[in-house]
Coordinates of C-alpha atoms in Angstrom, one line a residue:
M131 CA 54.2 2.6 5.0
L132 CA 54.9 -0.6 6.9
F133 CA 51.5 -0.3 8.7
N134 CA 49.7 -0.4 5.4
L135 CA 51.8 -3.3 4.0
V136 CA 51.2 -5.4 7.1
L137 CA 47.5 -4.6 7.3
N138 CA 47.1 -5.7 3.7
A139 CA 48.9 -8.9 4.4
R140 CA 46.7 -9.5 7.5
D141 CA 43.5 -8.9 5.5
A142 CA 44.7 -11.4 2.8
M143 CA 44.7 -14.2 5.5
S144 CA 41.1 -14.5 6.6
Q145 CA 41.9 -17.9 8.3
G146 CA 45.0 -16.5 10.1
G147 CA 48.6 -17.2 9.4
N148 CA 52.1 -15.7 9.7
I149 CA 53.4 -12.5 8.2
L150 CA 57.2 -12.3 7.6
V151 CA 58.8 -8.8 7.8
A152 CA 62.5 -8.8 6.9
T153 CA 65.2 -6.2 6.0
S154 CA 68.4 -6.8 4.1
N155 CA 71.3 -5.1 2.4
T156 CA 70.9 -5.5 -1.4
M157 CA 71.9 -4.1 -4.8
I158 CA 69.3 -2.5 -7.0
D159 CA 69.8 -3.6 -10.6
P160 CA 69.6 -0.9 -13.2
S161 CA 66.9 -2.8 -15.0
E162 CA 64.7 -2.3 -11.9
S163 CA 65.3 1.4 -11.3
L164 CA 66.2 4.7 -12.8
Y165 CA 69.9 4.4 -11.8
E166 CA 72.4 3.8 -14.6
K167 CA 74.5 1.3 -12.5
P168 CA 73.9 -1.1 -9.6
T169 CA 73.1 0.8 -6.5
S170 CA 73.5 -0.2 -2.9
A171 CA 70.1 -0.4 -1.2
V172 CA 68.2 -1.4 1.9
T173 CA 65.3 -3.8 1.1
L174 CA 62.1 -4.3 3.2
T175 CA 60.2 -7.5 2.4
V176 CA 56.7 -8.3 3.6
T177 CA 55.5 -11.8 2.9
D178 CA 52.1 -13.5 3.6
L179 CA 50.6 -16.9 2.8
G180 CA 47.1 -15.5 2.1
C181 CA 44.8 -15.7 -0.9
G182 CA 47.2 -14.1 -3.4
M183 CA 46.2 -12.0 -6.4
S184 CA 45.5 -12.5 -10.0
P185 CA 47.5 -10.7 -12.8
E186 CA 44.5 -8.5 -13.4
T187 CA 44.4 -7.4 -9.7
L188 CA 48.2 -6.8 -9.7
S189 CA 47.9 -4.5 -12.7
H190 CA 45.7 -2.1 -10.7
L191 CA 47.3 -2.6 -7.3
F192 CA 48.7 0.9 -6.8
E193 CA 45.8 2.9 -8.4
P194 CA 44.1 5.3 -6.0
F195 CA 40.7 4.0 -4.7
F196 CA 41.3 0.5 -6.1
T197 CA 40.4 -2.2 -3.5
T198 CA 39.3 -5.8 -3.4
K199 CA 38.0 -5.5 0.1
A200 CA 34.4 -5.6 1.1
N201 CA 32.4 -2.4 1.1
G202 CA 33.3 -0.3 4.2
R203 CA 36.5 -2.2 4.9
G204 CA 39.0 -0.4 2.8
T205 CA 39.5 3.0 1.1
G206 CA 41.7 1.9 -1.7
L207 CA 44.4 4.4 -0.7
G208 CA 46.6 2.2 1.5
L209 CA 48.9 0.9 -1.3
A210 CA 48.6 4.1 -3.3
S211 CA 50.1 5.8 -0.3
V212 CA 52.8 3.2 0.0
Y213 CA 53.7 3.7 -3.7
N214 CA 53.8 7.5 -3.2
I215 CA 56.1 7.2 -0.2
V216 CA 58.5 4.8 -2.0
K217 CA 58.7 7.0 -5.2
S218 CA 59.2 10.2 -3.3
N219 CA 62.2 8.6 -1.6
A220 CA 63.7 7.4 -4.9
G221 CA 62.9 3.8 -4.1
T222 CA 61.4 0.9 -6.0
I223 CA 58.6 -1.6 -5.1
H224 CA 57.8 -5.0 -6.6
V225 CA 55.0 -7.4 -5.8
D226 CA 55.1 -11.1 -6.5
S227 CA 51.7 -12.9 -6.1
E228 CA 49.7 -15.8 -7.3
P229 CA 46.1 -16.9 -6.4
G230 CA 46.3 -19.3 -3.5
R231 CA 50.0 -18.9 -3.0
G232 CA 50.4 -15.7 -1.0
T233 CA 52.1 -12.4 -1.8
R234 CA 55.6 -11.0 -1.3
V235 CA 56.2 -7.2 -1.5
R236 CA 59.8 -5.9 -1.9
V237 CA 60.6 -2.3 -1.2
N238 CA 64.1 -1.0 -2.1
F239 CA 65.5 2.3 -0.8
P240 CA 68.9 3.6 -2.0
R241 CA 71.4 3.5 0.9
V242 CA 72.3 7.0 2.1
D243 CA 75.9 7.1 3.4
E244 CA 75.4 10.3 5.3
P245 CA 72.3 11.4 7.1
R246 CA 70.4 14.2 5.4
A247 CA 70.5 17.6 7.0
T248 CA 67.7 18.1 9.4
P249 CA 66.0 21.5 9.5
L250 CA 67.0 23.4 12.7
L251 CA 63.4 23.9 13.7
A252 CA 62.6 20.2 13.6
S253 CA 65.7 19.2 15.7
T254 CA 65.3 21.9 18.3
Y255 CA 61.5 21.9 18.7
S256 CA 60.6 21.3 22.4
P257 CA 56.8 20.9 23.0
R258 CA 55.4 22.7 25.9
R259 CA 52.8 21.2 28.2
A260 CA 49.3 21.6 26.8
D261 CA 45.8 21.5 28.2
E262 CA 43.6 21.7 25.1
T263 CA 41.1 19.0 24.1
I264 CA 41.7 17.1 20.8
L265 CA 39.2 15.0 19.0
L266 CA 41.3 12.3 17.3
V267 CA 39.6 10.4 14.5
E268 CA 41.5 7.6 12.7
D269 CA 40.2 4.3 11.4
N270 CA 43.7 2.7 11.6
I271 CA 43.9 1.5 15.2
A272 CA 47.7 1.4 15.3
V273 CA 48.1 4.9 14.0
R274 CA 45.3 6.2 16.4
Q275 CA 46.9 4.6 19.4
A276 CA 50.3 6.0 18.5
A277 CA 48.9 9.5 18.0
Q278 CA 46.9 9.3 21.3
R279 CA 50.0 8.3 23.2
I280 CA 52.0 11.2 21.8
L281 CA 49.3 13.8 22.5
G282 CA 48.5 12.4 26.0
E283 CA 52.2 12.5 27.1
C284 CA 52.3 16.2 26.1
G285 CA 49.2 17.0 28.3
Y286 CA 46.4 17.1 25.7
K287 CA 43.1 15.6 26.6
V288 CA 42.3 13.2 23.8
L289 CA 38.8 12.1 22.7
E290 CA 39.1 9.1 20.3
A291 CA 36.9 7.8 17.5
G292 CA 37.5 5.2 14.8
S293 CA 34.9 6.7 12.3
G294 CA 33.1 9.8 11.3
P295 CA 29.7 8.8 12.9
E296 CA 31.4 7.8 16.1
A297 CA 33.2 11.1 16.2
I298 CA 30.0 13.0 15.9
R299 CA 28.5 11.0 18.8
V300 CA 31.6 11.6 20.9
S301 CA 31.4 15.4 20.2
R302 CA 27.7 15.6 21.1
E303 CA 28.3 13.7 24.4
H304 CA 31.2 16.0 25.4
S305 CA 29.7 19.1 26.9
E306 CA 33.0 21.0 27.3
P307 CA 35.0 22.7 24.5
I308 CA 36.8 20.7 21.9
H309 CA 39.7 22.8 20.5
L310 CA 40.8 20.8 17.5
L311 CA 39.7 18.0 15.3
L312 CA 42.6 15.8 14.2
A313 CA 41.2 13.5 11.5
D314 CA 42.3 11.2 8.7
L315 CA 41.3 12.7 5.4
V316 CA 40.0 9.4 3.9
M317 CA 38.1 6.9 6.0
P318 CA 35.4 4.4 5.1
G319 CA 31.9 5.8 5.1
M320 CA 32.5 9.3 6.2
G321 CA 35.8 11.0 5.4
G322 CA 37.5 13.7 7.4
R323 CA 36.3 16.5 5.2
D324 CA 32.6 15.6 5.6
L325 CA 33.1 15.1 9.3
A326 CA 34.7 18.5 9.6
R327 CA 31.7 20.2 7.8
Q328 CA 29.3 18.5 10.2
L329 CA 31.2 19.4 13.4
L330 CA 31.9 23.0 12.3
I331 CA 28.1 23.5 12.2
E332 CA 27.8 22.5 15.8
R333 CA 31.2 23.9 17.0
P334 CA 32.1 26.9 14.7
E335 CA 35.2 27.7 16.7
L336 CA 36.7 24.2 16.1
K337 CA 40.1 24.1 14.4
V338 CA 40.8 21.2 12.0
L339 CA 43.9 19.4 11.0
Y340 CA 43.8 16.6 8.4
M341 CA 46.2 13.7 8.3
S342 CA 46.8 12.0 5.0
G343 CA 49.3 9.6 3.5
Y344 CA 48.0 10.5 0.0
E345 CA 49.6 13.2 -2.1
P346 CA 46.7 15.2 -3.6
A347 CA 45.1 18.0 -1.5
P348 CA 41.5 17.6 -0.4
E349 CA 38.9 18.5 -2.9
G350 CA 37.1 21.8 -2.5
S351 CA 38.4 25.2 -2.1
R352 CA 39.9 26.7 1.1
S353 CA 36.9 29.0 1.3
E354 CA 34.6 26.1 2.0
I355 CA 36.4 25.2 5.3
E356 CA 38.9 28.0 5.8
Q357 CA 40.4 26.6 9.1
I358 CA 41.5 23.3 7.7
V359 CA 45.1 22.4 7.1
L360 CA 46.7 19.2 5.7
F361 CA 49.4 17.2 7.5
K362 CA 51.1 14.4 5.6
K363 CA 51.7 10.9 6.9
P364 CA 54.0 9.3 7.9
F365 CA 55.1 11.7 10.6
T366 CA 57.3 11.8 13.7
G367 CA 55.9 12.7 17.2
A368 CA 57.8 16.0 17.2
A369 CA 56.4 16.9 13.8
L370 CA 52.9 16.1 14.9
L371 CA 53.1 18.2 18.1
E372 CA 54.7 21.1 16.3
R373 CA 52.0 21.2 13.5
L374 CA 49.3 20.8 16.1
R375 CA 50.6 23.7 18.1
E376 CA 50.9 25.9 15.0
T377 CA 47.2 25.1 14.1
L378 CA 45.9 25.8 17.7
D379 CA 47.8 29.0 18.0
V380 CA 46.4 30.6 14.8
P381 CA 44.1 33.4 16.0
P382 CA 40.4 33.2 15.0
P383 CA 39.5 35.4 12.0
R384 CA 38.4 38.8 13.0
T385 CA 35.1 40.2 12.0
S386 CA 35.7 43.5 10.3
K387 CA 33.3 46.4 11.2
K388 CA 32.4 48.9 8.5
P389 CA 33.4 52.4 9.6
R390 CA 30.5 54.8 10.1
N391 CA 30.1 57.6 7.6
R392 CA 30.5 60.9 9.3
K393 CA 28.4 63.7 8.1
R394 CA 30.3 66.7 6.8
E395 CA 29.9 69.8 8.8
K396 CA 28.7 72.8 6.9
S397 CA 31.2 75.7 6.9

């Protein structure tokens, strides 16, 4: 979530500038939320002094696939993903902006007095050393570097790419097996689903794991690409390693053989 907010602030300042990220303890007013009384909250604020936005742009800001960026520079899912994360955690988000005067985004999350119970599997999972080769495809450099570090420290050999076409080139130049494709579902130009279709033609044994910060499942039925599973962002390192291991350990589908028809013996 914070990655997307900061990246949008950066893109709004083509001439450079400062981005202010701050946290504070606040109270959510009932008029700004679904709560019936003032609620203690933690507020995240991201402020930039960029180009700002018009009221018309603000009215469409959180719509999926809406973007003001040049073709190929944005997917229009960054702020839709932020909105989805905020709402799924009972938070609120407010954007103040004017053309030429910058933008301030305020995200409020209700304060939780006690930590939520963590599933036993998540807290006790201990990744084993691995030796498989992973093709990691993510257009967000910060996310890609973080995932590469997590996988590399666990022993995986990681091939990196920042786009679909680059991933195809990397795959063709790599003569040894690639065990799994870990790709962002939505990327400029070629998304993860189209990339998977192309790579599965050349590497039919390849397993695929999508990453996505957007709620809806990928279009198309499971029968089109049966080996694909969806992993939701944001994620922890342990969660990524666990889901990756689960996907790699799924046995390949068996080819069923039709039994031969035995001729009945005449009595």
